[in-house]
């Protein structure tokens, strides 16, 4: 997301020689559903790719939080009345592949972006702005050095670039054990046999979050209402094993984990095809102080990995990309690249730190063992401060009013001058 986004952002700014190296051999359908909140939609629209991304998307009209066991609704927030009116774009859900498609099509159709699939970056030389790259299945000895003017490392939560940057400062890149894991599962409409209890999940434009102690399931329709996407969070029992995005999970174990959830949820889980339960651990890293080394910058999950509980992982990566495109467009000569990248970090870090903390806080509130206190909090919540921060107007105002392009344009000159002065001192 961050890598293709930055390529697209740079193409839109007039850069002519942009290369993206991606270890995957093809852009596949990994990852299930993903949210397109207004702050992400704003950037995609500015790049002219929102229509492509949203083609099979579902505009969410209402979001519910329910007690997992009793199925009782704890809160419902209607997006219909305010989301688009307040923030300019609706809240949409899509398949992750649709977001990838929009970014890849937008970038490659510019004619200035070359996508090298099946290529793995093995090593960085930050002092000389170069890296080693090899074919995914080739031996390390086949890796060749490649020079660049600027390197944007968008290599995700398990970033090798971050590890290398931190090692140069004598800091160990530590994984923070969140204790949480997730299943990504989907039910196709054709599987429900038009069960009247399940049809509304597909025909409606509503999202559901069933919560219980240490667990929840968030679910919404995608793909023109043909798929009901469910993403769970539960205690991580396989901390060592389930370390890839595509690790197969056990359906039996999934059913056991949510055995005390309500009959509607049981029905949905039972319909997930055997062999299509994907499990991954929710991995974050201790916050890092520095995203930039010489002319290399980290972007997205590489520098601010997050829990998914306010659905901002992809949105923050894409905002980073927009910011990077703008700061790099201001650079007059090679000597300015580093300072421009420092400005990018200065603009972005406070916001992404806040988003990461808010997502972590949200799971604490939702997963509490004290159901009575939790229910009371939902019962007494006003519109502004929903206990589910993902539905809170206060959080929406901070996340969705933000225009990263405006923010970057408005602050660049001042921050760049300050950065240059500090660097020269
Ligand atoms: C497969 C997958 C599925 C996800 N599903 C969801 C979801 O359903 N809902 C949700 O809210 N969030 C999901 N996320 C998280 C969310 O998409 C991220 O927060 C967001 O993608 C961050 O973007 P990014 O560009 O920083 O990292 P990523 O999207 O993780 O991209 C990193 C890319 O770098 C590539 N890469 C890594 N190392 C190397 C290397 N050495 N050389 C070359 N290429 C390399 C990876 O193959 C990957 O394509 C998913 C992430 C992934 C990777």
Tab-separated table of C-alpha atoms and ligand atoms in Angstrom:
chain	number	residue	atom	x	y	z
A	1	UNK	CA	0.000	0.000	0.000
A	2	UNK	CA	2.653	2.491	1.072
A	3	UNK	CA	5.014	1.474	-1.740
A	4	UNK	CA	2.561	1.659	-4.644
A	5	UNK	CA	1.009	4.732	-3.030
A	6	UNK	CA	4.354	6.528	-2.942
A	7	UNK	CA	5.080	5.525	-6.540
A	8	UNK	CA	1.710	6.934	-7.575
A	9	UNK	CA	2.178	10.086	-5.490
A	10	UNK	CA	5.588	10.694	-7.090
A	11	UNK	CA	4.225	10.023	-10.583
A	12	UNK	CA	1.475	12.591	-9.956
A	13	UNK	CA	4.162	15.089	-8.923
A	14	UNK	CA	5.975	14.652	-12.237
A	15	UNK	CA	8.810	12.288	-11.297
A	16	UNK	CA	9.913	10.237	-14.289
A	17	UNK	CA	11.970	7.257	-13.172
A	18	UNK	CA	10.172	5.360	-10.410
A	19	UNK	CA	10.746	1.687	-9.663
A	20	UNK	CA	8.900	-0.571	-7.216
A	21	UNK	CA	10.425	-3.905	-6.181
A	22	UNK	CA	7.883	-6.306	-4.686
A	23	UNK	CA	8.734	-9.771	-3.408
A	24	UNK	CA	5.318	-11.243	-4.297
A	25	UNK	CA	5.259	-12.784	-7.769
A	26	UNK	CA	1.796	-11.469	-8.494
A	27	UNK	CA	-0.666	-9.042	-6.981
A	28	UNK	CA	-3.105	-11.537	-5.528
A	29	UNK	CA	-6.279	-11.639	-3.522
A	30	UNK	CA	-4.581	-11.842	-0.145
A	31	UNK	CA	-6.064	-9.993	2.757
A	32	UNK	CA	-9.844	-10.074	2.578
A	33	UNK	CA	-11.821	-6.925	3.358
A	34	UNK	CA	-10.472	-3.505	4.134
A	35	UNK	CA	-12.093	-0.196	5.018
A	36	UNK	CA	-11.859	2.955	2.923
A	37	UNK	CA	-12.547	5.666	5.499
A	38	UNK	CA	-12.906	9.287	4.305
A	39	UNK	CA	-9.266	10.221	4.986
A	40	UNK	CA	-8.107	7.386	2.716
A	41	UNK	CA	-10.804	8.163	0.130
A	42	UNK	CA	-9.664	11.825	0.040
A	43	UNK	CA	-6.144	10.798	-1.033
A	44	UNK	CA	-7.314	8.136	-3.506
A	45	UNK	CA	-9.686	10.665	-5.069
A	46	UNK	CA	-6.924	13.246	-5.413
A	47	UNK	CA	-4.880	10.614	-7.262
A	48	UNK	CA	-7.851	9.780	-9.524
A	49	UNK	CA	-8.092	6.122	-8.473
A	50	UNK	CA	-11.022	6.130	-6.031
A	51	UNK	CA	-13.574	5.029	-8.642
A	52	UNK	CA	-11.430	2.028	-9.569
A	53	UNK	CA	-10.984	1.063	-5.893
A	54	UNK	CA	-14.661	1.547	-5.026
A	55	UNK	CA	-16.092	-0.261	-8.045
A	56	UNK	CA	-17.465	-3.209	-6.039
A	57	UNK	CA	-17.362	-1.380	-2.703
A	58	UNK	CA	-20.213	-1.102	-0.211
A	59	UNK	CA	-20.988	2.294	1.339
A	60	UNK	CA	-21.571	1.605	5.032
A	61	UNK	CA	-24.718	3.293	6.351
A	62	UNK	CA	-24.770	2.004	9.913
A	63	UNK	CA	-22.229	0.492	12.294
A	64	UNK	CA	-23.323	-1.707	15.195
A	65	UNK	CA	-21.529	-2.990	18.280
A	66	UNK	CA	-23.180	-6.066	19.780
A	67	UNK	CA	-22.612	-8.324	22.750
A	68	UNK	CA	-21.012	-11.456	21.326
A	69	UNK	CA	-22.911	-13.894	23.529
A	70	UNK	CA	-26.405	-12.381	23.613
A	71	UNK	CA	-26.373	-10.619	20.212
A	72	UNK	CA	-27.836	-7.609	22.002
A	73	UNK	CA	-27.030	-4.297	20.286
A	74	UNK	CA	-24.896	-2.088	22.527
A	75	UNK	CA	-24.673	0.841	20.154
A	76	UNK	CA	-25.549	1.788	16.590
A	77	UNK	CA	-24.023	4.730	14.795
A	78	UNK	CA	-25.682	5.936	11.633
A	79	UNK	CA	-23.059	7.079	9.112
A	80	UNK	CA	-25.716	7.955	6.612
A	81	UNK	CA	-26.521	11.318	8.092
A	82	UNK	CA	-23.037	12.707	8.523
A	83	UNK	CA	-20.052	10.826	7.127
A	84	UNK	CA	-20.090	12.225	3.598
A	85	UNK	CA	-21.611	15.542	4.677
A	86	UNK	CA	-18.996	16.207	7.371
A	87	UNK	CA	-15.897	14.724	5.800
A	88	UNK	CA	-16.582	14.799	2.069
A	89	UNK	CA	-16.493	11.038	1.411
A	90	UNK	CA	-18.535	8.080	2.679
A	91	UNK	CA	-17.116	5.151	4.646
A	92	UNK	CA	-16.754	2.268	2.199
A	93	UNK	CA	-15.667	-1.367	2.495
A	94	UNK	CA	-13.815	-3.148	-0.317
A	95	UNK	CA	-11.698	-6.209	-0.955
A	96	UNK	CA	-8.039	-5.501	-0.241
A	97	UNK	CA	-7.326	-6.615	-3.807
A	98	UNK	CA	-9.473	-3.705	-5.074
A	99	UNK	CA	-7.352	-1.202	-3.164
A	100	UNK	CA	-4.204	-2.811	-4.547
A	101	UNK	CA	-5.687	-2.797	-8.047
A	102	UNK	CA	-6.475	0.922	-7.889
A	103	UNK	CA	-2.995	1.836	-6.675
A	104	UNK	CA	-1.203	-0.458	-9.127
A	105	UNK	CA	-3.328	0.631	-12.119
A	106	UNK	CA	-2.939	4.279	-11.179
A	107	UNK	CA	0.823	3.977	-10.815
A	108	UNK	CA	1.607	1.792	-13.819
A	109	UNK	CA	-0.744	3.635	-16.197
A	110	UNK	CA	1.256	6.806	-15.534
A	111	UNK	CA	3.960	5.334	-17.766
A	112	UNK	CA	6.725	6.365	-15.347
A	113	UNK	CA	6.445	3.562	-12.785
A	114	UNK	CA	8.047	0.154	-13.344
A	115	UNK	CA	6.854	-2.647	-11.093
A	116	UNK	CA	9.377	-5.449	-10.561
A	117	UNK	CA	7.378	-8.359	-9.159
A	118	UNK	CA	9.081	-11.388	-7.617
A	119	UNK	CA	12.104	-9.340	-6.488
A	120	UNK	CA	13.426	-9.371	-2.970
A	121	UNK	CA	15.537	-6.640	-1.382
A	122	UNK	CA	18.228	-8.225	0.743
A	123	UNK	CA	20.441	-5.402	1.979
A	124	UNK	CA	20.614	-1.608	2.301
A	125	UNK	CA	23.579	0.747	2.065
A	126	UNK	CA	22.051	3.926	3.485
A	127	UNK	CA	25.252	5.997	3.219
A	128	UNK	CA	25.289	5.530	-0.545
A	129	UNK	CA	21.513	5.303	-1.177
A	130	UNK	CA	21.642	1.845	-2.710
A	131	UNK	CA	20.277	-1.606	-2.010
A	132	UNK	CA	20.776	-5.197	-3.074
A	133	UNK	CA	17.978	-6.951	-4.936
A	134	UNK	CA	17.571	-10.482	-6.258
A	135	UNK	CA	14.921	-12.679	-7.822
A	136	UNK	CA	12.745	-14.095	-5.038
A	137	UNK	CA	13.930	-17.659	-5.552
A	138	UNK	CA	17.526	-16.819	-6.375
A	139	UNK	CA	20.459	-17.402	-4.132
A	140	UNK	CA	21.662	-14.356	-2.105
A	141	UNK	CA	24.872	-14.405	-4.130
A	142	UNK	CA	22.818	-13.331	-7.172
A	143	UNK	CA	21.731	-10.084	-5.483
A	144	UNK	CA	22.905	-6.961	-7.318
A	145	UNK	CA	23.484	-3.460	-6.008
A	146	UNK	CA	21.038	-0.871	-7.335
A	147	UNK	CA	21.553	2.884	-6.948
A	148	UNK	CA	18.838	5.454	-6.411
A	149	UNK	CA	18.431	9.151	-5.605
A	150	UNK	CA	15.952	8.308	-2.873
A	151	UNK	CA	14.783	4.994	-1.406
A	152	UNK	CA	11.359	4.607	0.171
A	153	UNK	CA	11.250	1.389	2.173
A	154	UNK	CA	7.627	0.226	2.306
A	155	UNK	CA	8.373	-3.339	3.339
A	156	UNK	CA	5.637	-3.710	5.918
A	157	UNK	CA	5.457	-4.814	9.517
A	158	UNK	CA	8.450	-7.155	9.209
A	159	UNK	CA	10.586	-4.445	7.598
A	160	UNK	CA	14.216	-5.347	7.006
A	161	UNK	CA	14.947	-1.696	6.277
A	162	UNK	CA	13.729	-0.669	9.741
A	163	UNK	CA	15.827	-3.399	11.325
A	164	UNK	CA	18.928	-2.249	9.429
A	165	UNK	CA	18.317	1.428	10.238
A	166	UNK	CA	17.890	0.687	13.919
A	167	UNK	CA	20.952	-1.569	14.018
A	168	UNK	CA	23.076	1.340	12.756
A	169	UNK	CA	21.974	3.273	15.815
A	170	UNK	CA	22.664	0.346	18.098
A	171	UNK	CA	18.966	-0.212	18.764
A	172	UNK	CA	17.401	-3.675	18.610
A	173	UNK	CA	14.197	-3.857	16.571
A	174	UNK	CA	11.928	-5.533	19.107
A	175	UNK	CA	8.579	-7.137	18.351
A	176	UNK	CA	5.961	-6.170	20.886
A	177	UNK	CA	3.870	-9.166	21.879
A	178	UNK	CA	0.305	-7.874	21.618
A	179	UNK	CA	-0.980	-11.254	22.779
A	180	UNK	CA	-3.562	-11.000	20.011
A	181	UNK	CA	-4.130	-13.002	16.851
A	182	UNK	CA	-6.733	-12.771	14.105
A	183	UNK	CA	-8.667	-14.964	11.711
A	184	UNK	CA	-9.608	-13.568	8.309
A	185	UNK	CA	-12.641	-15.363	6.981
A	186	UNK	CA	-15.357	-14.789	4.411
A	187	UNK	CA	-18.742	-16.246	3.551
A	188	UNK	CA	-20.069	-16.045	-0.004
A	189	UNK	CA	-23.758	-15.296	-0.518
A	190	UNK	CA	-24.217	-18.494	-2.510
A	191	UNK	CA	-23.268	-20.452	0.647
A	192	UNK	CA	-26.105	-19.211	2.863
A	193	UNK	CA	-28.955	-20.908	1.037
A	194	UNK	CA	-30.965	-17.678	1.417
A	195	UNK	CA	-31.254	-18.245	5.173
A	196	UNK	CA	-33.522	-15.319	6.206
A	197	UNK	CA	-31.437	-14.727	9.318
A	198	UNK	CA	-28.275	-14.249	7.252
A	199	UNK	CA	-29.594	-12.491	4.136
A	200	UNK	CA	-29.619	-9.024	5.847
A	201	UNK	CA	-25.849	-9.268	6.410
A	202	UNK	CA	-25.415	-9.412	2.637
A	203	UNK	CA	-28.213	-7.144	1.462
A	204	UNK	CA	-27.660	-4.472	4.080
A	205	UNK	CA	-24.913	-1.874	4.102
A	206	UNK	CA	-24.054	-2.254	7.753
A	207	UNK	CA	-21.033	-3.284	9.759
A	208	UNK	CA	-21.131	-5.395	12.924
A	209	UNK	CA	-18.685	-5.743	15.774
A	210	UNK	CA	-19.543	-8.579	18.201
A	211	UNK	CA	-17.495	-8.204	21.371
A	212	UNK	CA	-16.624	-10.469	24.288
A	213	UNK	CA	-13.847	-10.904	26.818
A	214	UNK	CA	-10.477	-10.778	25.007
A	215	UNK	CA	-12.218	-11.339	21.665
A	216	UNK	CA	-14.246	-9.679	18.985
A	217	UNK	CA	-15.443	-10.208	15.424
A	218	UNK	CA	-15.829	-7.306	13.020
A	219	UNK	CA	-17.830	-8.014	9.883
A	220	UNK	CA	-19.183	-6.211	6.833
A	221	UNK	CA	-20.272	-6.894	3.257
A	222	UNK	CA	-17.855	-6.316	0.357
A	223	UNK	CA	-17.675	-7.153	-3.350
A	224	UNK	CA	-21.065	-5.734	-4.409
A	225	UNK	CA	-22.704	-7.462	-1.401
A	226	UNK	CA	-21.575	-10.904	-2.572
A	227	UNK	CA	-19.130	-11.531	0.284
A	228	UNK	CA	-19.517	-11.089	4.024
A	229	UNK	CA	-16.059	-10.402	5.393
A	230	UNK	CA	-15.225	-11.262	8.985
A	231	UNK	CA	-12.077	-10.426	10.830
A	232	UNK	CA	-11.614	-11.652	14.375
A	233	UNK	CA	-9.319	-10.872	17.269
A	234	UNK	CA	-8.570	-13.412	19.970
A	235	UNK	CA	-5.744	-14.384	22.322
A	236	UNK	CA	-2.687	-15.497	20.365
A	237	UNK	CA	-1.989	-19.144	21.081
A	238	UNK	CA	0.522	-19.627	18.262
A	239	UNK	CA	2.873	-16.735	18.833
A	240	UNK	CA	5.769	-18.446	17.109
A	241	UNK	CA	4.069	-20.232	14.228
A	242	UNK	CA	1.418	-17.924	12.784
A	243	UNK	CA	3.832	-15.283	11.588
A	244	UNK	CA	2.765	-14.933	7.969
A	245	UNK	CA	-0.240	-13.236	6.447
A	246	UNK	CA	-1.380	-16.413	4.798
A	247	UNK	CA	-0.967	-19.053	7.530
A	248	UNK	CA	-3.805	-21.559	7.409
A	249	UNK	CA	-5.819	-21.625	10.614
A	250	UNK	CA	-7.919	-24.437	11.995
A	251	UNK	CA	-11.676	-24.099	11.536
A	252	UNK	CA	-12.259	-26.367	14.527
A	253	UNK	CA	-10.134	-24.154	16.723
A	254	UNK	CA	-11.834	-21.025	15.402
A	255	UNK	CA	-15.261	-22.467	16.251
A	256	UNK	CA	-13.978	-23.384	19.701
A	257	UNK	CA	-12.627	-19.868	20.270
A	258	UNK	CA	-16.039	-18.333	19.569
A	259	UNK	CA	-18.185	-21.216	20.879
A	260	UNK	CA	-20.014	-18.939	23.328
A	261	UNK	CA	-20.923	-16.316	20.720
A	262	UNK	CA	-24.553	-16.053	19.595
A	263	UNK	CA	-26.329	-18.399	17.117
A	264	UNK	CA	-26.152	-15.917	14.200
A	265	UNK	CA	-22.371	-15.765	14.548
A	266	UNK	CA	-22.164	-19.555	14.913
A	267	UNK	CA	-24.107	-19.951	11.679
A	268	UNK	CA	-21.752	-17.620	9.831
A	269	UNK	CA	-18.610	-19.265	11.191
A	270	UNK	CA	-19.926	-22.722	10.323
A	271	UNK	CA	-20.344	-21.622	6.690
A	272	UNK	CA	-16.705	-20.611	6.241
A	273	UNK	CA	-15.295	-23.185	3.816
A	274	UNK	CA	-12.904	-25.691	5.351
A	275	UNK	CA	-9.358	-24.703	4.419
A	276	UNK	CA	-10.254	-21.007	4.014
A	277	UNK	CA	-9.540	-19.918	7.565
A	278	UNK	CA	-6.487	-17.684	7.563
A	279	UNK	CA	-4.838	-16.869	10.840
A	280	UNK	CA	-2.215	-14.273	11.574
A	281	UNK	CA	-0.755	-12.840	14.680
A	282	UNK	CA	-1.279	-9.170	15.335
A	283	UNK	CA	2.266	-8.030	15.480
A	284	UNK	CA	3.489	-4.561	16.320
A	285	UNK	CA	6.916	-3.198	17.160
A	286	UNK	CA	8.001	-0.847	19.871
A	287	UNK	CA	7.703	2.711	18.508
A	288	UNK	CA	10.786	3.903	16.675
A	289	UNK	CA	12.249	7.374	16.973
A	290	UNK	CA	13.718	7.805	13.516
A	291	UNK	CA	12.205	6.914	10.132
A	292	UNK	CA	14.937	8.431	7.983
A	293	UNK	CA	18.586	7.557	7.342
A	294	UNK	CA	20.385	9.663	4.722
A	295	UNK	CA	18.153	9.516	1.620
A	296	UNK	CA	16.116	6.495	2.713
A	297	UNK	CA	12.775	6.776	4.508
A	298	UNK	CA	10.420	4.202	5.953
A	299	UNK	CA	6.720	4.351	5.158
A	300	UNK	CA	3.544	2.662	6.431
A	301	UNK	CA	3.732	-0.424	8.628
A	302	UNK	CA	7.530	-0.361	8.372
A	303	UNK	CA	7.622	2.680	10.678
A	304	UNK	CA	4.246	2.639	12.466
A	305	UNK	CA	2.849	-0.914	12.598
A	306	UNK	CA	-0.527	-0.915	14.271
A	307	UNK	CA	-3.280	-3.076	15.629
A	308	UNK	CA	-6.243	-2.974	13.234
A	309	UNK	CA	-8.839	-1.815	15.778
A	310	UNK	CA	-9.564	1.605	14.277
A	311	UNK	CA	-9.001	0.394	10.686
A	312	UNK	CA	-6.262	2.893	9.852
A	313	UNK	CA	-3.280	0.716	8.777
A	314	UNK	CA	-3.700	1.207	5.057
A	315	UNK	CA	-5.061	4.754	5.414
A	316	UNK	CA	-2.009	5.963	7.338
A	317	UNK	CA	0.355	4.281	4.846
A	318	UNK	CA	-1.388	6.057	1.969
A	319	UNK	CA	-1.340	9.404	3.805
A	320	UNK	CA	2.425	8.896	4.287
A	321	UNK	CA	2.706	8.337	0.541
A	322	UNK	CA	0.863	11.555	-0.318
A	323	UNK	CA	3.080	13.495	2.088
A	324	UNK	CA	6.236	11.958	0.592
A	325	UNK	CA	5.200	12.824	-2.959
A	326	UNK	CA	4.729	16.457	-1.953
A	327	UNK	CA	7.913	16.897	0.103
A	328	UNK	CA	10.007	15.269	-2.627
A	329	UNK	CA	8.429	17.533	-5.250
A	330	UNK	CA	9.823	20.542	-3.361
A	331	UNK	CA	13.407	19.322	-3.570
A	332	UNK	CA	15.598	21.539	-5.755
A	333	UNK	CA	18.830	19.545	-5.583
A	334	UNK	CA	20.094	16.206	-4.281
A	335	UNK	CA	21.489	17.780	-1.118
A	336	UNK	CA	17.939	18.689	-0.070
A	337	UNK	CA	16.525	15.160	-0.240
A	338	UNK	CA	17.489	14.182	3.282
A	339	UNK	CA	16.054	17.356	4.795
A	340	UNK	CA	12.812	16.901	2.861
A	341	UNK	CA	12.515	13.351	4.210
A	342	UNK	CA	13.054	14.662	7.737
A	343	UNK	CA	10.181	17.095	7.141
A	344	UNK	CA	8.024	14.129	6.081
A	345	UNK	CA	8.738	12.440	9.416
A	346	UNK	CA	8.070	15.643	11.362
A	347	UNK	CA	4.679	16.040	9.700
A	348	UNK	CA	3.593	12.422	9.884
A	349	UNK	CA	4.908	10.972	13.146
A	350	UNK	CA	2.646	12.714	15.699
A	351	UNK	CA	-0.441	11.633	13.765
A	352	UNK	CA	0.617	8.026	13.238
A	353	UNK	CA	1.749	7.724	16.898
A	354	UNK	CA	-1.708	8.888	17.914
A	355	UNK	CA	-3.435	6.426	15.561
A	356	UNK	CA	-1.304	3.495	16.790
A	357	UNK	CA	-2.036	4.338	20.453
A	358	UNK	CA	-5.738	4.846	19.812
A	359	UNK	CA	-6.015	1.443	18.101
A	360	UNK	CA	-4.246	-0.260	21.035
A	361	UNK	CA	-6.440	1.542	23.580
A	362	UNK	CA	-9.567	0.528	21.703
A	363	UNK	CA	-8.931	-3.179	22.102
A	364	UNK	CA	-8.500	-2.756	25.874
A	365	UNK	CA	-11.960	-1.222	26.209
A	366	UNK	CA	-13.677	-3.642	23.845
A	367	UNK	CA	-12.087	-6.781	25.296
A	368	UNK	CA	-12.674	-6.059	28.975
A	369	UNK	CA	-13.838	-8.882	31.268
A	370	UNK	CA	-16.163	-6.462	33.052
A	371	UNK	CA	-19.192	-6.734	30.762
A	372	UNK	CA	-21.440	-4.785	33.145
A	373	UNK	CA	-19.135	-1.750	33.164
A	374	UNK	CA	-18.675	-2.055	29.406
A	375	UNK	CA	-22.432	-2.158	28.793
A	376	UNK	CA	-22.959	0.806	31.109
A	377	UNK	CA	-20.358	2.782	29.162
A	378	UNK	CA	-22.146	2.033	25.898
A	379	UNK	CA	-25.532	2.854	27.447
A	380	UNK	CA	-24.392	6.254	28.703
A	381	UNK	CA	-22.289	7.224	25.672
A	382	UNK	CA	-23.226	10.347	23.800
A	383	UNK	CA	-22.730	10.797	20.069
A	384	UNK	CA	-19.331	12.373	20.485
A	385	UNK	CA	-17.523	9.755	22.502
A	386	UNK	CA	-18.478	6.204	21.663
A	387	UNK	CA	-16.607	3.589	23.785
A	388	UNK	CA	-15.735	1.904	20.482
A	389	UNK	CA	-13.256	4.518	19.307
A	390	UNK	CA	-13.750	3.408	15.732
A	391	UNK	CA	-17.296	4.795	15.973
A	392	UNK	CA	-16.532	7.880	18.048
A	393	UNK	CA	-17.260	11.278	16.463
A	394	UNK	CA	-14.292	12.767	18.327
A	395	UNK	CA	-12.008	10.187	16.725
A	396	UNK	CA	-13.703	10.624	13.343
A	397	UNK	CA	-13.114	14.372	13.499
A	398	UNK	CA	-9.398	13.855	14.112
A	399	UNK	CA	-8.986	11.113	11.530
A	400	UNK	CA	-11.331	12.138	8.744
A	401	UNK	CA	-11.087	15.937	8.708
A	402	UNK	CA	-7.358	15.687	8.137
A	403	UNK	CA	-6.165	16.589	4.662
A	404	UNK	CA	-2.577	15.366	4.419
A	405	UNK	CA	-1.892	17.243	1.179
A	406	UNK	CA	-3.059	20.562	2.644
A	407	UNK	CA	-1.169	19.927	5.870
A	408	UNK	CA	2.054	19.175	3.995
A	409	UNK	CA	1.742	22.142	1.636
A	410	UNK	CA	0.946	24.493	4.516
A	411	UNK	CA	3.872	23.436	6.702
A	412	UNK	CA	6.639	22.424	4.325
A	413	UNK	CA	8.476	25.736	3.864
A	414	UNK	CA	8.705	26.533	7.561
A	415	UNK	CA	9.684	23.002	8.601
A	416	UNK	CA	12.180	22.679	5.772
A	417	UNK	CA	13.888	25.946	6.746
A	418	UNK	CA	14.034	24.806	10.387
A	419	UNK	CA	15.376	21.409	9.375
A	420	UNK	CA	18.088	22.946	7.175
A	421	UNK	CA	19.123	25.265	9.979
A	422	UNK	CA	19.274	22.397	12.485
A	423	UNK	CA	21.243	20.214	10.056
A	424	UNK	CA	23.757	22.999	9.430
A	425	UNK	CA	24.253	23.786	13.131
B	1	LIG	C1	-1.212	-9.607	2.971
B	1	LIG	C2	-1.778	-8.543	3.880
B	1	LIG	C3	-3.120	-8.550	4.216
B	1	LIG	C4	-3.673	-7.548	5.026
B	1	LIG	N1	-5.000	-7.559	5.272
B	1	LIG	C5	-5.570	-6.522	5.927
B	1	LIG	C6	-6.966	-6.440	6.064
B	1	LIG	O1	-7.694	-7.324	5.620
B	1	LIG	N2	-7.501	-5.362	6.723
B	1	LIG	C7	-6.701	-4.362	7.213
B	1	LIG	O2	-7.215	-3.377	7.774
B	1	LIG	N3	-5.376	-4.425	7.111
B	1	LIG	C8	-4.798	-5.468	6.477
B	1	LIG	N4	-3.472	-5.522	6.349
B	1	LIG	C9	-2.721	-4.460	6.969
B	1	LIG	C10	-2.801	-3.200	6.180
B	1	LIG	O3	-3.065	-3.541	4.854
B	1	LIG	C11	-1.490	-2.516	6.388
B	1	LIG	O4	-1.582	-1.682	7.536
B	1	LIG	C12	-1.127	-1.716	5.190
B	1	LIG	O5	-1.131	-2.583	4.090
B	1	LIG	C13	0.227	-1.067	5.390
B	1	LIG	O6	0.824	-0.871	4.136
B	1	LIG	P1	2.375	-1.056	3.926
B	1	LIG	O7	2.626	-0.680	2.526
B	1	LIG	O8	3.109	-0.362	4.988
B	1	LIG	O9	2.671	-2.587	4.157
B	1	LIG	P2	2.170	-3.866	3.355
B	1	LIG	O10	0.861	-3.631	2.745
B	1	LIG	O11	2.369	-4.972	4.309
B	1	LIG	O12	3.200	-3.994	2.151
B	1	LIG	C14	4.535	-4.386	2.315
B	1	LIG	C15	4.953	-5.011	1.017
B	1	LIG	O13	6.355	-5.161	0.998
B	1	LIG	C16	6.661	-6.408	0.421
B	1	LIG	N5	7.989	-6.771	0.937
B	1	LIG	C17	8.320	-7.024	2.225
B	1	LIG	N6	9.638	-7.251	2.330
B	1	LIG	C18	10.153	-7.125	1.087
B	1	LIG	C19	11.481	-7.234	0.555
B	1	LIG	N7	12.531	-7.489	1.328
B	1	LIG	N8	11.650	-7.047	-0.776
B	1	LIG	C20	10.590	-6.752	-1.584
B	1	LIG	N9	9.323	-6.641	-1.128
B	1	LIG	C21	9.115	-6.820	0.186
B	1	LIG	C22	5.536	-7.328	0.869
B	1	LIG	O14	5.403	-8.421	0.005
B	1	LIG	C23	4.339	-6.394	0.814
B	1	LIG	O15	3.687	-6.421	-0.425
B	1	LIG	C24	-2.868	-6.524	5.553
B	1	LIG	C25	-1.500	-6.530	5.234
B	1	LIG	C26	-0.964	-7.530	4.394
B	1	LIG	C27	0.500	-7.550	4.002
